[in-house]
Tab-separated table of C-alpha atoms in Angstrom:
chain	number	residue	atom	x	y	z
A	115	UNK	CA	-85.652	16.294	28.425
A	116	UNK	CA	-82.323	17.933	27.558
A	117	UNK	CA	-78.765	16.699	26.533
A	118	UNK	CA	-75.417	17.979	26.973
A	119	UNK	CA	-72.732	17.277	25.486
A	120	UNK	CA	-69.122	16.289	27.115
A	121	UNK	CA	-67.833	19.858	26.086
A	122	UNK	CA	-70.878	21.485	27.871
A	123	UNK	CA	-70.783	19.633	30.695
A	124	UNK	CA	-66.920	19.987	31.279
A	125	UNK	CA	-67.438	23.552	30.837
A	126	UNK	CA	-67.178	25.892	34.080
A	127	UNK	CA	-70.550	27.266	33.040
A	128	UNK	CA	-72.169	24.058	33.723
A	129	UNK	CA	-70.606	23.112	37.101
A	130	UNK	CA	-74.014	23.507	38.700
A	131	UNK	CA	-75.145	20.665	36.545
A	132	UNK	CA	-72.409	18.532	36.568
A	133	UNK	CA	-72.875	18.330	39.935
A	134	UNK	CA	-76.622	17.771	40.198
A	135	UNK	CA	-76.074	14.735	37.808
A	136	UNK	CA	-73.547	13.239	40.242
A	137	UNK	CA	-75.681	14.137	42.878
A	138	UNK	CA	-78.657	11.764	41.445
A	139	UNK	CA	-76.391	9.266	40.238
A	140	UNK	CA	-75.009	8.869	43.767
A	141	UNK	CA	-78.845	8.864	45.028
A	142	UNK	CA	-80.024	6.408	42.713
A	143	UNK	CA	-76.924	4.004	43.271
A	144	UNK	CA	-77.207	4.232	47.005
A	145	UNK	CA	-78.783	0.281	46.971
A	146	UNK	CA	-77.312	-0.963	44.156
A	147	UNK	CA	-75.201	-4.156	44.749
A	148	UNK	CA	-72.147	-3.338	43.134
A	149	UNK	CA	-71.708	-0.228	44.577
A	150	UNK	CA	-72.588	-1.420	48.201
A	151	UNK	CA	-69.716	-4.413	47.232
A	152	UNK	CA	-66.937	-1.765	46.320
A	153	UNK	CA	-67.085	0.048	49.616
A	154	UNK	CA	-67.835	-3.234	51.403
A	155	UNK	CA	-65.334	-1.736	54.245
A	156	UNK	CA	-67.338	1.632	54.945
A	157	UNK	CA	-69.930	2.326	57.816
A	158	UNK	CA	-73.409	3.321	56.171
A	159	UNK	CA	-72.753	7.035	56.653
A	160	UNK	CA	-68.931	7.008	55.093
A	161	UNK	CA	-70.500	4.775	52.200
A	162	UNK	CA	-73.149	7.345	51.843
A	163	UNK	CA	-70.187	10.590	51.935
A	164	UNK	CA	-68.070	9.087	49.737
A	165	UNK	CA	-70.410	8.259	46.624
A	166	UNK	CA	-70.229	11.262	44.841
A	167	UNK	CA	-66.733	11.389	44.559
A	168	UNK	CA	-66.931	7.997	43.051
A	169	UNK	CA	-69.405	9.276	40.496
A	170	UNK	CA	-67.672	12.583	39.744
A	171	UNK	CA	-64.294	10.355	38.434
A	172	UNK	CA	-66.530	7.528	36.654
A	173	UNK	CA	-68.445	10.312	34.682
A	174	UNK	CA	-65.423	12.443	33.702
A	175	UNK	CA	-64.381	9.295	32.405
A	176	UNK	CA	-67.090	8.946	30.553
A	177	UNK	CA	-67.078	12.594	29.709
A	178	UNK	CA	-63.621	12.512	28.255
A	179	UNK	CA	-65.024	9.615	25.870
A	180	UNK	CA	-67.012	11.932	24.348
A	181	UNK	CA	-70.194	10.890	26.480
A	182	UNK	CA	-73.647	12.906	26.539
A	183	UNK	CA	-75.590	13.485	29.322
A	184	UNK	CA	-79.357	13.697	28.989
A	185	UNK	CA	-81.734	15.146	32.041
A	186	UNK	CA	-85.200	14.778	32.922
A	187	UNK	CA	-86.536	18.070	35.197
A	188	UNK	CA	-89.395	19.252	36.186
A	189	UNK	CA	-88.382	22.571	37.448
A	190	UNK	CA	-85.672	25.267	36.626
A	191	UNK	CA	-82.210	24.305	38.024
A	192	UNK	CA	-81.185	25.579	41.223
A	193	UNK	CA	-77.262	25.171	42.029
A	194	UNK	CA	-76.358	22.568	44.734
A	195	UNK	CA	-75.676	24.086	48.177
A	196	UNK	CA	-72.832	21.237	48.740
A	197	UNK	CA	-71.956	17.809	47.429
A	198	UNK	CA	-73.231	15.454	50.482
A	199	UNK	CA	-75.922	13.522	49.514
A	200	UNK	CA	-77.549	14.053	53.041
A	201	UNK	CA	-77.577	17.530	52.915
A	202	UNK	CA	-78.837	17.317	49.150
A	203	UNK	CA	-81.570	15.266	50.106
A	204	UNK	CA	-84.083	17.811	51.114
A	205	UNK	CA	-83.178	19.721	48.197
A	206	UNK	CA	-83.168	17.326	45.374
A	207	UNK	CA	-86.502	15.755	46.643
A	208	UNK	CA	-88.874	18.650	44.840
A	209	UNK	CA	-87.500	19.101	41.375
A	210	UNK	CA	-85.065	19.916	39.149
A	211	UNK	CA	-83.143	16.713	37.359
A	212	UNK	CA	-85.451	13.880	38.082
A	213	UNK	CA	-83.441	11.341	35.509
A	214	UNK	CA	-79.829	10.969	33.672
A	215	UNK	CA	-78.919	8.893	30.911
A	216	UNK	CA	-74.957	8.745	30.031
A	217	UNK	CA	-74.526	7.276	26.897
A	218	UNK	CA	-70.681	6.842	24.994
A	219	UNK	CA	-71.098	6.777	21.404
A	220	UNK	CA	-68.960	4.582	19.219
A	221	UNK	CA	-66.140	6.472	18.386
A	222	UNK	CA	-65.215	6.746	22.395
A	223	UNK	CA	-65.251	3.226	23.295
A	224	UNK	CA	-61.457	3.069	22.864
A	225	UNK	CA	-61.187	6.192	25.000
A	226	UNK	CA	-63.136	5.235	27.501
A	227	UNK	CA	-60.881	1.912	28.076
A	228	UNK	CA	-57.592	3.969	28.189
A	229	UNK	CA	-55.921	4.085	31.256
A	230	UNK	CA	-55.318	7.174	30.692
A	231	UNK	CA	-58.071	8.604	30.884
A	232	UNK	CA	-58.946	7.534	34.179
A	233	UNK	CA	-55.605	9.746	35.078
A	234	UNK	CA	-56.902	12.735	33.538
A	235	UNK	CA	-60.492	11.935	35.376
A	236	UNK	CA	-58.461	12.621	38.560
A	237	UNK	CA	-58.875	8.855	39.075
A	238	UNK	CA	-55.408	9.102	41.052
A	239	UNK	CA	-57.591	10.218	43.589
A	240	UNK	CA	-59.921	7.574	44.258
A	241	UNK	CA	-57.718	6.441	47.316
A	242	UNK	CA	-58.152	9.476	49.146
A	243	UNK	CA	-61.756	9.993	48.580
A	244	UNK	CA	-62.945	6.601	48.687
A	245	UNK	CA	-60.333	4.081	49.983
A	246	UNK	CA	-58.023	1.957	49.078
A	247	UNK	CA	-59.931	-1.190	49.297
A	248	UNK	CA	-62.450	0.361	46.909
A	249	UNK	CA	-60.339	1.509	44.744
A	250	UNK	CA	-58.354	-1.888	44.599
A	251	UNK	CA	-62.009	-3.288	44.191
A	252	UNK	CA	-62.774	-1.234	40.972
A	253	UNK	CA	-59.666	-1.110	39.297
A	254	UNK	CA	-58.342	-4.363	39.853
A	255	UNK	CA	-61.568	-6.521	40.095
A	256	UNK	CA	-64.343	-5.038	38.813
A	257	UNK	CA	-63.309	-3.070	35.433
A	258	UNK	CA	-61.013	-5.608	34.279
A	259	UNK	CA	-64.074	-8.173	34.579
A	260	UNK	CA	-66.757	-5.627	33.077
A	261	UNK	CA	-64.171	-5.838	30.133
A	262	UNK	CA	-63.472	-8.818	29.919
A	263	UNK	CA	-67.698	-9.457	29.779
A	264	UNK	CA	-68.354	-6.776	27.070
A	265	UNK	CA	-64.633	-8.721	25.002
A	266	UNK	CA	-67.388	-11.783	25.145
A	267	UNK	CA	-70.018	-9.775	23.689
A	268	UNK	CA	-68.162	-8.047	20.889
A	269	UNK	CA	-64.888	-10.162	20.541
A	270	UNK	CA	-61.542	-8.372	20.039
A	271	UNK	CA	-61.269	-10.365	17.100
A	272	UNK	CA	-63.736	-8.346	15.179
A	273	UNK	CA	-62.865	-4.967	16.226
A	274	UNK	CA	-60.020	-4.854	13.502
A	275	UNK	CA	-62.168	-6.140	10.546
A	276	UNK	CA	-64.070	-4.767	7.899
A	277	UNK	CA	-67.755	-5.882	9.539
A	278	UNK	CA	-67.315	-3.311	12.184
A	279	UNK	CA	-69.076	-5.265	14.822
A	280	UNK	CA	-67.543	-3.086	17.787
A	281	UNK	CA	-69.819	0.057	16.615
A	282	UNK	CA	-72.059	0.389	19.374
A	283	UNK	CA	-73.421	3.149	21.623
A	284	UNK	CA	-72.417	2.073	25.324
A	285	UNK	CA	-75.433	3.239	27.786
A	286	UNK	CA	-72.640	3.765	30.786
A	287	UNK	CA	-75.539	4.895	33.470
A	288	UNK	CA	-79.239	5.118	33.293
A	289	UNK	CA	-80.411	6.541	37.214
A	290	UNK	CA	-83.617	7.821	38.141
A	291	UNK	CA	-83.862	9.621	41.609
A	292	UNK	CA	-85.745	7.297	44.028
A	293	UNK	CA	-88.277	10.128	45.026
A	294	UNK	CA	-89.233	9.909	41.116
A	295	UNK	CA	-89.135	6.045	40.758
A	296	UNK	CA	-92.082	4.622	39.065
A	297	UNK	CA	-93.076	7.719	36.496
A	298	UNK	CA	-91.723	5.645	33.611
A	299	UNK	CA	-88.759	8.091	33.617
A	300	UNK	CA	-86.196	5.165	32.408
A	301	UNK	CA	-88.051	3.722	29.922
A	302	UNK	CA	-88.139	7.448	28.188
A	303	UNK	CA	-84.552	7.599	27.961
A	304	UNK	CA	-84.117	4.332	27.057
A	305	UNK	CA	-86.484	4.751	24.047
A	306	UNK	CA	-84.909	7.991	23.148
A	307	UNK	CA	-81.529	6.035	22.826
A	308	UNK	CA	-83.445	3.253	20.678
A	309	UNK	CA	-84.247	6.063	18.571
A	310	UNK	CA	-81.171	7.502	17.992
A	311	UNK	CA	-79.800	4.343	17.378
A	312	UNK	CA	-82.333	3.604	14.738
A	313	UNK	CA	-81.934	6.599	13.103
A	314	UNK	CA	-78.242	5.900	12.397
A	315	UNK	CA	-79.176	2.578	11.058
A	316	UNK	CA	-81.274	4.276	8.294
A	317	UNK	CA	-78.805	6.841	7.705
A	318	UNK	CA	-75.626	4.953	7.439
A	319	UNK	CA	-74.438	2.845	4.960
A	320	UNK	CA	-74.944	-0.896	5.430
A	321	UNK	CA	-72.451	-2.033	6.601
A	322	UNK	CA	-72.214	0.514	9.691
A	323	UNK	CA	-75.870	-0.021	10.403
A	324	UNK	CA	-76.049	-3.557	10.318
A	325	UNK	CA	-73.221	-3.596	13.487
A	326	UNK	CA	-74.758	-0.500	15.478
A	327	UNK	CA	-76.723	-1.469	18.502
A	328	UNK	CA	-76.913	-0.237	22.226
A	329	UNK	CA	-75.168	-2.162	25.101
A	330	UNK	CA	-75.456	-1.738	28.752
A	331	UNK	CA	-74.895	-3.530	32.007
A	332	UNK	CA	-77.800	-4.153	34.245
A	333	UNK	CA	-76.736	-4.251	37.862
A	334	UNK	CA	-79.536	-5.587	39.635
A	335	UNK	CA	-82.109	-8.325	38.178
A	336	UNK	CA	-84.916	-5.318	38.826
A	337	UNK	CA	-82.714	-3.317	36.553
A	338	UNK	CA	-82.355	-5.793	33.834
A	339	UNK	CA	-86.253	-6.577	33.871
A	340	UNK	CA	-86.940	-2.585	33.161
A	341	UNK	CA	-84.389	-3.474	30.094
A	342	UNK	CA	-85.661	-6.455	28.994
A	343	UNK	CA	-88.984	-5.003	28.729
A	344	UNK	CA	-87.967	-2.372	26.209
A	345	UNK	CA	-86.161	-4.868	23.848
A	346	UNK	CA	-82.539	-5.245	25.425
A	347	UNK	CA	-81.363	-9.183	25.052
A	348	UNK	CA	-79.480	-10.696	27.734
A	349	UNK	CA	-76.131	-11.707	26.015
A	350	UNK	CA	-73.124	-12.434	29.202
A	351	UNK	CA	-73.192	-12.297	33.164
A	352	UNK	CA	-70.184	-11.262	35.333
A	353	UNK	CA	-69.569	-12.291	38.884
A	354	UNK	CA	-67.757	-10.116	41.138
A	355	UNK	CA	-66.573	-11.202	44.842
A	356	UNK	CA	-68.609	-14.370	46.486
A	357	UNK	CA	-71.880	-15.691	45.092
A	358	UNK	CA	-73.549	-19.278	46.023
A	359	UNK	CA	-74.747	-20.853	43.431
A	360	UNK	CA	-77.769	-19.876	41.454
A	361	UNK	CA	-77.336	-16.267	43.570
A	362	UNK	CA	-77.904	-13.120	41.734
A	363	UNK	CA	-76.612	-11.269	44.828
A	364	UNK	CA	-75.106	-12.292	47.763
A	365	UNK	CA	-74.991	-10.756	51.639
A	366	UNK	CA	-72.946	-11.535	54.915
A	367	UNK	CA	-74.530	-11.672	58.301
A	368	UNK	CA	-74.356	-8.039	58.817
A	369	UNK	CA	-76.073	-7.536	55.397
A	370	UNK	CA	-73.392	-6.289	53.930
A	371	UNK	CA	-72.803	-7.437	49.669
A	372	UNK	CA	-70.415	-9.973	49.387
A	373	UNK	CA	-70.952	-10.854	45.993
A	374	UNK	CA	-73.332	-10.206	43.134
A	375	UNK	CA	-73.381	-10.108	38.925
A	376	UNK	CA	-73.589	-7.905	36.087
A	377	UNK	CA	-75.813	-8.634	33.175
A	378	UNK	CA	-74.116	-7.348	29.540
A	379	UNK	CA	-77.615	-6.598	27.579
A	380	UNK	CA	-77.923	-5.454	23.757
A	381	UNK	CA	-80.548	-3.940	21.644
A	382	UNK	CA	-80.138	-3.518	17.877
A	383	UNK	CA	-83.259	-2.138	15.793
């Protein structure tokens, strides 16, 4: 296991990893429902080209918020030939990062929510790469909701005062690549976050640690079981597009995602 920092990562020296983190990111995602709902529009193999460069703008985002990145190999690195999942498939199958964990610490929440910094993430782009239905999806549907969610689990209200309630380490994406599902991968880097969270609480004064806690959005009920059995507490749901009642996820006749939620989960020690 190894973590970067945002500075290391955004380094030119590190390119190679950057890279291989978007590249399991975009593997891991490739059947999640709320990815499959943002590029609702695209044929299977346009869905499957254009996921990367949806990943490389949501993690400079997260990047810019002062985010770490932490990795689970097995073998030495080897730089990606290209940044097409299909013809990383072969190559990502055998080794090198098996797992990534992006975690925003507390001090880059407001970052992260900036507008701007989705400019400087190249954001801008997002049309080009990915669509403009997707794009309209994410920024005008799907963040503002995710925001509006997490405003439910730590109201505005208390992000001014004294009790500091808003300090809180914001797991943005825990992936493990599907050819190393199952090795308990996840549940590592979830329990090194726990730690780090606990060690702040015995370190800081008490006021700081009583608010710090870890908060993350599950986006499939297999997802939020994983969470749920390490501790995290289900606190808020958000719906995006068309669900039936009592649906967690929703699909047209052509199985494509119509509609699905996101499940806000905290852990505090």
């Amino acid at each position: 296991m190894q973590t970067y920092t945002a500075q290391q990562l955004l380094s030119p020296d590190n390119t190679n990893v950057l890279e291989e983190v978007i590249l399991v990111l975009a593997h891991s995602f490739i059947e999640d429902p709320h990815t499959k709902w943002l590029f609702f529009n695209h044929t299977r193999s346009q869905y499957i080209a254009a996921l990367p460069s949806y990943f490389r703008v949501v993690v400079k985002v997260a990047l810019l918020s002062d985010a770490s990145v932490t990795v689970v190999r097995d073998d030495p690195l080897t730089p990606p030939k290209s940044s097409s999942i299909q013809t990383q498939k072969q190559d990502l199958a055998g080794a090198r990062i098996k797992a990534v964990g992006i975690i925003i610490p507390p001090h880059g929440n407001k970052t992260f929510d900036s507008p701007l910094t989705g400019v400087r993430a190249s954001a801008l782009t997002l049309p080009f790469t990915c669509g403009l239905v997707t794009t309209w999806r994410l920024l005008v549907h799907f963040v503002p909701a995710l925001k509006a969610m997490q405003d439910r689990i730590y109201p505005p209200t208390d992000l001014s005062s004294s009790s500091q309630e808003h300090f809180f380490w914001h797991i943005m994406f825990l992936a493990t690549h599907p050819d190393a599902q199952g090795q308990g991968l996840g549940t590592k880097l979830l329990r090194e976050y726990q730690k780090v969270v606990t060690q702040v609480v015995e370190t800081s004064d008490k006021q700081e640690g009583e608010a710090a806690s870890l908060y993350l959005e599950a986006s499939s009920v297999s997802s939020k079981r994983l969470y749920s059995r390490v501790g995290f507490r289900d606190r808020d749901t958000m719906v995006y597009g068309t669900l039936g009642e009592g649906d967690d996820v929703r699909v047209d006749e052509e199985g494509r995602v119509i509609g699905g939620r996101q499940f806000g989960m905290t852990w505090t020690p």
